[in-house]
PDB file of C-alpha atoms in Angstrom:
ATOM      1  CA  MET A   1      10.571 -15.295  20.602  1.00 44.00           C
ATOM      2  CA  LYS A   2       7.359 -14.938  20.012  1.00 44.00           C
ATOM      3  CA  LYS A   3       7.505 -12.009  17.986  1.00 45.00           C
ATOM      4  CA  LEU A   4      10.136 -14.149  15.422  1.00 42.00           C
ATOM      5  CA  LEU A   5       7.517 -16.386  15.499  1.00 37.00           C
ATOM      6  CA  PHE A   6       4.797 -14.123  14.663  1.00 43.00           C
ATOM      7  CA  ALA A   7       7.149 -12.438  11.690  1.00 41.00           C
ATOM      8  CA  SER A   8       8.266 -15.778  10.191  1.00 40.00           C
ATOM      9  CA  LEU A   9       4.325 -16.716   9.598  1.00 36.00           C
ATOM     10  CA  PHE A  10       3.551 -13.384   8.347  1.00 41.00           C
ATOM     11  CA  ILE A  11       6.709 -13.471   6.189  1.00 40.00           C
ATOM     12  CA  LEU A  12       5.763 -17.245   4.845  1.00 37.00           C
ATOM     13  CA  GLY A  13       2.308 -15.698   4.211  1.00 40.00           C
ATOM     14  CA  LEU A  14       3.370 -12.853   1.994  1.00 38.00           C
ATOM     15  CA  LEU A  15       5.020 -15.612   0.151  1.00 36.00           C
ATOM     16  CA  SER A  16       2.280 -17.766  -0.220  1.00 35.00           C
ATOM     17  CA  TYR A  17      -0.107 -14.819  -1.836  1.00 36.00           C
ATOM     18  CA  GLY A  18      -0.859 -14.078  -5.295  1.00 34.00           C
ATOM     19  CA  GLN A  19       1.494 -14.308  -8.665  1.00 33.00           C
ATOM     20  CA  ALA A  20       3.915 -12.053  -9.978  1.00 33.00           C
ATOM     21  CA  GLN A  21       2.857  -9.999 -12.660  1.00 42.00           C
ATOM     22  CA  ASP A  22       2.664  -6.170 -13.266  1.00 68.00           C
ATOM     23  CA  TYR A  23       0.929  -4.328 -10.521  1.00 90.00           C
ATOM     24  CA  GLN A  24      -1.516  -1.525 -10.709  1.00 94.00           C
ATOM     25  CA  SER A  25      -0.878   0.174  -7.026  1.00 96.00           C
ATOM     26  CA  ALA A  26       2.277  -0.477  -4.283  1.00 97.00           C
ATOM     27  CA  VAL A  27       2.507   1.013  -0.847  1.00 98.00           C
ATOM     28  CA  GLY A  28       6.102   0.580   1.010  1.00 97.00           C
ATOM     29  CA  VAL A  29       9.272   2.106   2.367  1.00 97.00           C
ATOM     30  CA  ARG A  30      12.515   3.178   1.053  1.00 95.00           C
ATOM     31  CA  LEU A  31      15.198   2.569   3.317  1.00 95.00           C
ATOM     32  CA  GLY A  32      18.184   5.345   2.414  1.00 90.00           C
ATOM     33  CA  TYR A  33      18.721   9.427   2.175  1.00 80.00           C
ATOM     34  CA  PRO A  34      15.637  10.219   3.110  1.00 83.00           C
ATOM     35  CA  LEU A  35      13.833   7.298   5.166  1.00 91.00           C
ATOM     36  CA  SER A  36      10.431   7.396   3.380  1.00 95.00           C
ATOM     37  CA  VAL A  37       7.209   6.093   3.218  1.00 97.00           C
ATOM     38  CA  SER A  38       6.085   5.588  -0.641  1.00 97.00           C
ATOM     39  CA  TYR A  39       3.065   5.086  -2.960  1.00 98.00           C
ATOM     40  CA  LYS A  40       3.451   3.855  -6.300  1.00 97.00           C
ATOM     41  CA  THR A  41       0.669   3.786  -8.978  1.00 96.00           C
ATOM     42  CA  PHE A  42       1.030   3.004 -12.488  1.00 96.00           C
ATOM     43  CA  LEU A  43      -0.800   5.091 -15.058  1.00 95.00           C
ATOM     44  CA  ASN A  44      -0.447   2.774 -18.581  1.00 94.00           C
ATOM     45  CA  GLU A  45       1.959  -0.206 -19.024  1.00 92.00           C
ATOM     46  CA  THR A  46       5.032   1.959 -18.727  1.00 94.00           C
ATOM     47  CA  ALA A  47       4.391   5.225 -16.902  1.00 96.00           C
ATOM     48  CA  ALA A  48       4.360   5.190 -13.228  1.00 97.00           C
ATOM     49  CA  VAL A  49       3.959   8.214 -10.039  1.00 98.00           C
ATOM     50  CA  GLU A  50       5.302   7.505  -6.915  1.00 97.00           C
ATOM     51  CA  GLY A  51       5.563  10.005  -4.056  1.00 97.00           C
ATOM     52  CA  TYR A  52       6.923   9.857  -1.103  1.00 96.00           C
ATOM     53  CA  ALA A  53       7.924  11.688   2.200  1.00 96.00           C
ATOM     54  CA  GLY A  54      10.395  11.104   4.483  1.00 93.00           C
ATOM     55  CA  PHE A  55      12.389  12.015   7.799  1.00 90.00           C
ATOM     56  CA  ARG A  56      16.671  12.696   8.203  1.00 83.00           C
ATOM     57  CA  SER A  57      18.234  13.651  11.595  1.00 81.00           C
ATOM     58  CA  PHE A  58      21.553  13.806  12.558  1.00 76.00           C
ATOM     59  CA  PHE A  59      24.022  16.239  14.929  1.00 75.00           C
ATOM     60  CA  GLY A  60      21.542  18.847  15.300  1.00 73.00           C
ATOM     61  CA  TYR A  61      20.181  18.671  11.623  1.00 74.00           C
ATOM     62  CA  THR A  62      16.502  17.712  11.164  1.00 82.00           C
ATOM     63  CA  GLU A  63      15.031  17.529   7.646  1.00 84.00           C
ATOM     64  CA  ILE A  64      11.762  16.518   6.217  1.00 90.00           C
ATOM     65  CA  ARG A  65      11.360  15.792   2.648  1.00 91.00           C
ATOM     66  CA  VAL A  66       8.199  15.180   0.273  1.00 95.00           C
ATOM     67  CA  ASN A  67       8.687  14.560  -3.275  1.00 96.00           C
ATOM     68  CA  ALA A  68       6.752  12.876  -6.095  1.00 97.00           C
ATOM     69  CA  ALA A  69       8.088  11.557  -9.577  1.00 97.00           C
ATOM     70  CA  TYR A  70       7.169  10.689 -13.179  1.00 98.00           C
ATOM     71  CA  LEU A  71       8.835   7.379 -13.652  1.00 98.00           C
ATOM     72  CA  VAL A  72       8.920   5.612 -17.392  1.00 97.00           C
ATOM     73  CA  HIS A  73       9.662   1.932 -16.766  1.00 97.00           C
ATOM     74  CA  ASN A  74      11.191  -0.393 -19.256  1.00 96.00           C
ATOM     75  CA  GLU A  75      11.314  -4.057 -19.711  1.00 94.00           C
ATOM     76  CA  ILE A  76      15.094  -5.848 -19.347  1.00 93.00           C
ATOM     77  CA  GLU A  77      14.410  -8.466 -21.460  1.00 92.00           C
ATOM     78  CA  SER A  78      16.567 -11.183 -20.210  1.00 94.00           C
ATOM     79  CA  VAL A  79      15.193 -11.181 -16.184  1.00 93.00           C
ATOM     80  CA  GLU A  80      11.639 -11.917 -16.049  1.00 91.00           C
ATOM     81  CA  ARG A  81       9.877  -8.919 -13.676  1.00 92.00           C
ATOM     82  CA  LEU A  82      13.005  -6.521 -13.969  1.00 96.00           C
ATOM     83  CA  LYS A  83      12.408  -3.412 -15.124  1.00 96.00           C
ATOM     84  CA  TRP A  84      14.740  -0.076 -15.026  1.00 97.00           C
ATOM     85  CA  TYR A  85      12.883   3.133 -14.914  1.00 97.00           C
ATOM     86  CA  TYR A  86      14.053   7.055 -14.981  1.00 98.00           C
ATOM     87  CA  GLY A  87      12.441  10.213 -14.436  1.00 98.00           C
ATOM     88  CA  GLY A  88      12.289  13.339 -12.741  1.00 97.00           C
ATOM     89  CA  GLY A  89       9.907  15.638 -10.377  1.00 97.00           C
ATOM     90  CA  PRO A  90      10.024  18.270  -7.791  1.00 98.00           C
ATOM     91  CA  GLY A  91      10.004  17.814  -4.070  1.00 95.00           C
ATOM     92  CA  LEU A  92      10.074  20.102  -0.696  1.00 94.00           C
ATOM     93  CA  ALA A  93      12.620  20.619   2.188  1.00 88.00           C
ATOM     94  CA  ILE A  94      12.090  21.463   5.710  1.00 89.00           C
ATOM     95  CA  TYR A  95      14.980  21.797   7.368  1.00 83.00           C
ATOM     96  CA  SER A  96      16.257  22.970  11.101  1.00 82.00           C
ATOM     97  CA  TYR A  97      19.610  23.433  11.862  1.00 73.00           C
ATOM     98  CA  ASN A  98      20.505  23.289  16.235  1.00 75.00           C
ATOM     99  CA  ASN A  99      24.320  22.710  16.938  1.00 64.00           C
ATOM    100  CA  SER A 100      27.262  24.905  17.928  1.00 62.00           C
ATOM    101  CA  PHE A 101      29.016  25.039  14.646  1.00 62.00           C
ATOM    102  CA  VAL A 102      25.855  26.405  12.690  1.00 57.00           C
ATOM    103  CA  GLY A 103      23.927  27.947  15.341  1.00 62.00           C
ATOM    104  CA  ASP A 104      20.091  27.495  15.135  1.00 66.00           C
ATOM    105  CA  SER A 105      18.466  28.490  11.570  1.00 71.00           C
ATOM    106  CA  GLY A 106      15.739  26.533   9.261  1.00 77.00           C
ATOM    107  CA  GLY A 107      14.064  27.081   6.127  1.00 82.00           C
ATOM    108  CA  LEU A 108      12.290  25.588   3.588  1.00 90.00           C
ATOM    109  CA  GLY A 109      13.948  24.769   0.154  1.00 90.00           C
ATOM    110  CA  VAL A 110      12.113  23.520  -3.085  1.00 94.00           C
ATOM    111  CA  ALA A 111      13.923  20.562  -4.796  1.00 93.00           C
ATOM    112  CA  LEU A 112      13.897  19.134  -8.354  1.00 96.00           C
ATOM    113  CA  SER A 113      14.994  15.403  -8.837  1.00 95.00           C
ATOM    114  CA  GLY A 114      16.062  13.201 -11.111  1.00 97.00           C
ATOM    115  CA  TYR A 115      15.978   9.486 -10.747  1.00 97.00           C
ATOM    116  CA  ILE A 116      17.339   6.214 -12.423  1.00 98.00           C
ATOM    117  CA  GLY A 117      16.998   2.676 -10.911  1.00 97.00           C
ATOM    118  CA  ALA A 118      15.351  -0.757 -11.321  1.00 98.00           C
ATOM    119  CA  GLU A 119      12.225  -2.911 -10.167  1.00 97.00           C
ATOM    120  CA  TYR A 120      11.702  -6.559  -9.301  1.00 96.00           C
ATOM    121  CA  THR A 121       8.837  -8.140  -8.513  1.00 94.00           C
ATOM    122  CA  LEU A 122       9.129 -11.110  -6.587  1.00 91.00           C
ATOM    123  CA  ASP A 123       7.641 -14.243  -7.978  1.00 87.00           C
ATOM    124  CA  GLY A 124       4.344 -15.437  -6.466  1.00 87.00           C
ATOM    125  CA  THR A 125       4.591 -12.766  -3.957  1.00 91.00           C
ATOM    126  CA  PRO A 126       2.881  -9.614  -3.635  1.00 94.00           C
ATOM    127  CA  LEU A 127       6.106  -7.826  -2.883  1.00 95.00           C
ATOM    128  CA  THR A 128       8.204  -5.829  -5.042  1.00 96.00           C
ATOM    129  CA  PHE A 129      11.947  -4.479  -4.549  1.00 97.00           C
ATOM    130  CA  SER A 130      13.910  -1.104  -6.071  1.00 97.00           C
ATOM    131  CA  VAL A 131      17.091   0.254  -5.807  1.00 97.00           C
ATOM    132  CA  ASP A 132      17.427   3.727  -7.391  1.00 96.00           C
ATOM    133  CA  TRP A 133      19.843   6.983  -7.746  1.00 96.00           C
ATOM    134  CA  VAL A 134      18.040  10.431  -6.883  1.00 94.00           C
ATOM    135  CA  PRO A 135      20.502  13.290  -7.489  1.00 95.00           C
ATOM    136  CA  THR A 136      18.819  16.450  -6.628  1.00 92.00           C
ATOM    137  CA  TYR A 137      19.049  20.019  -6.927  1.00 93.00           C
ATOM    138  CA  ILE A 138      17.539  22.359  -3.974  1.00 88.00           C
ATOM    139  CA  LEU A 139      16.987  26.449  -4.209  1.00 90.00           C
ATOM    140  CA  GLY A 140      16.803  27.843  -1.340  1.00 82.00           C
ATOM    141  CA  GLY A 141      17.589  27.023   2.144  1.00 68.00           C
ATOM    142  CA  VAL A 142      20.496  24.633   1.958  1.00 66.00           C
ATOM    143  CA  SER A 143      20.587  25.127  -1.887  1.00 71.00           C
ATOM    144  CA  GLY A 144      23.116  23.094  -3.816  1.00 83.00           C
ATOM    145  CA  PHE A 145      22.904  19.960  -5.474  1.00 88.00           C
ATOM    146  CA  GLY A 146      23.361  16.689  -3.892  1.00 86.00           C
ATOM    147  CA  ALA A 147      23.936  13.090  -5.454  1.00 85.00           C
ATOM    148  CA  SER A 148      23.701  11.036  -2.388  1.00 82.00           C
ATOM    149  CA  ASN A 149      20.176  10.886  -2.580  1.00 85.00           C
ATOM    150  CA  GLY A 150      18.587   7.342  -3.349  1.00 89.00           C
ATOM    151  CA  ALA A 151      17.415   4.174  -1.244  1.00 94.00           C
ATOM    152  CA  ILE A 152      16.843   0.826  -1.677  1.00 97.00           C
ATOM    153  CA  GLY A 153      12.627   0.274  -1.509  1.00 96.00           C
ATOM    154  CA  ILE A 154      10.480  -2.071  -0.951  1.00 97.00           C
ATOM    155  CA  ARG A 155       6.651  -2.294  -1.426  1.00 97.00           C
ATOM    156  CA  TYR A 156       3.666  -4.259  -0.945  1.00 97.00           C
ATOM    157  CA  ILE A 157       1.568  -4.500  -4.166  1.00 96.00           C
ATOM    158  CA  LEU A 158      -2.596  -3.522  -2.675  1.00 94.00           C
ATOM    159  CA  ASN A 159      -4.306  -4.772  -5.901  1.00 81.00           C
ATOM    160  CA  GLN A 160      -2.800  -7.956  -7.414  1.00 65.00           C
TER     161      GLN A 160
END
């Protein structure tokens, strides 16, 4: 009960903080494939750089992925504080298998990812939300194209 009360007060505190405006930098999580921590910073009005590190594990397969992206943001005129973005960037995937189907193995892959998504900065809070699709091609290790990458992101604006 105390945890629920603390969480509620924390969220109310966040909701009462600041004004909605474009931001310079934000840190948060990407809830998707892979589950990641994220840092995003704008270079100018439309260009941003995002980096994230993530982890995924299931059925004897484990992967650690690190990605970076250059993203171009565009306003959606009909909705204030909503932007769509696109971009691309490199990454690394470190993986290992440990199951009876494949056996024990591991390796390193180099990834090239494309990005398309939307981001909304919540009015009156230091929070921004995003959803994106990140099709990725990995060279080496588990080589091939994957269209299942993407996430819902929640970030805390650092310098509003």
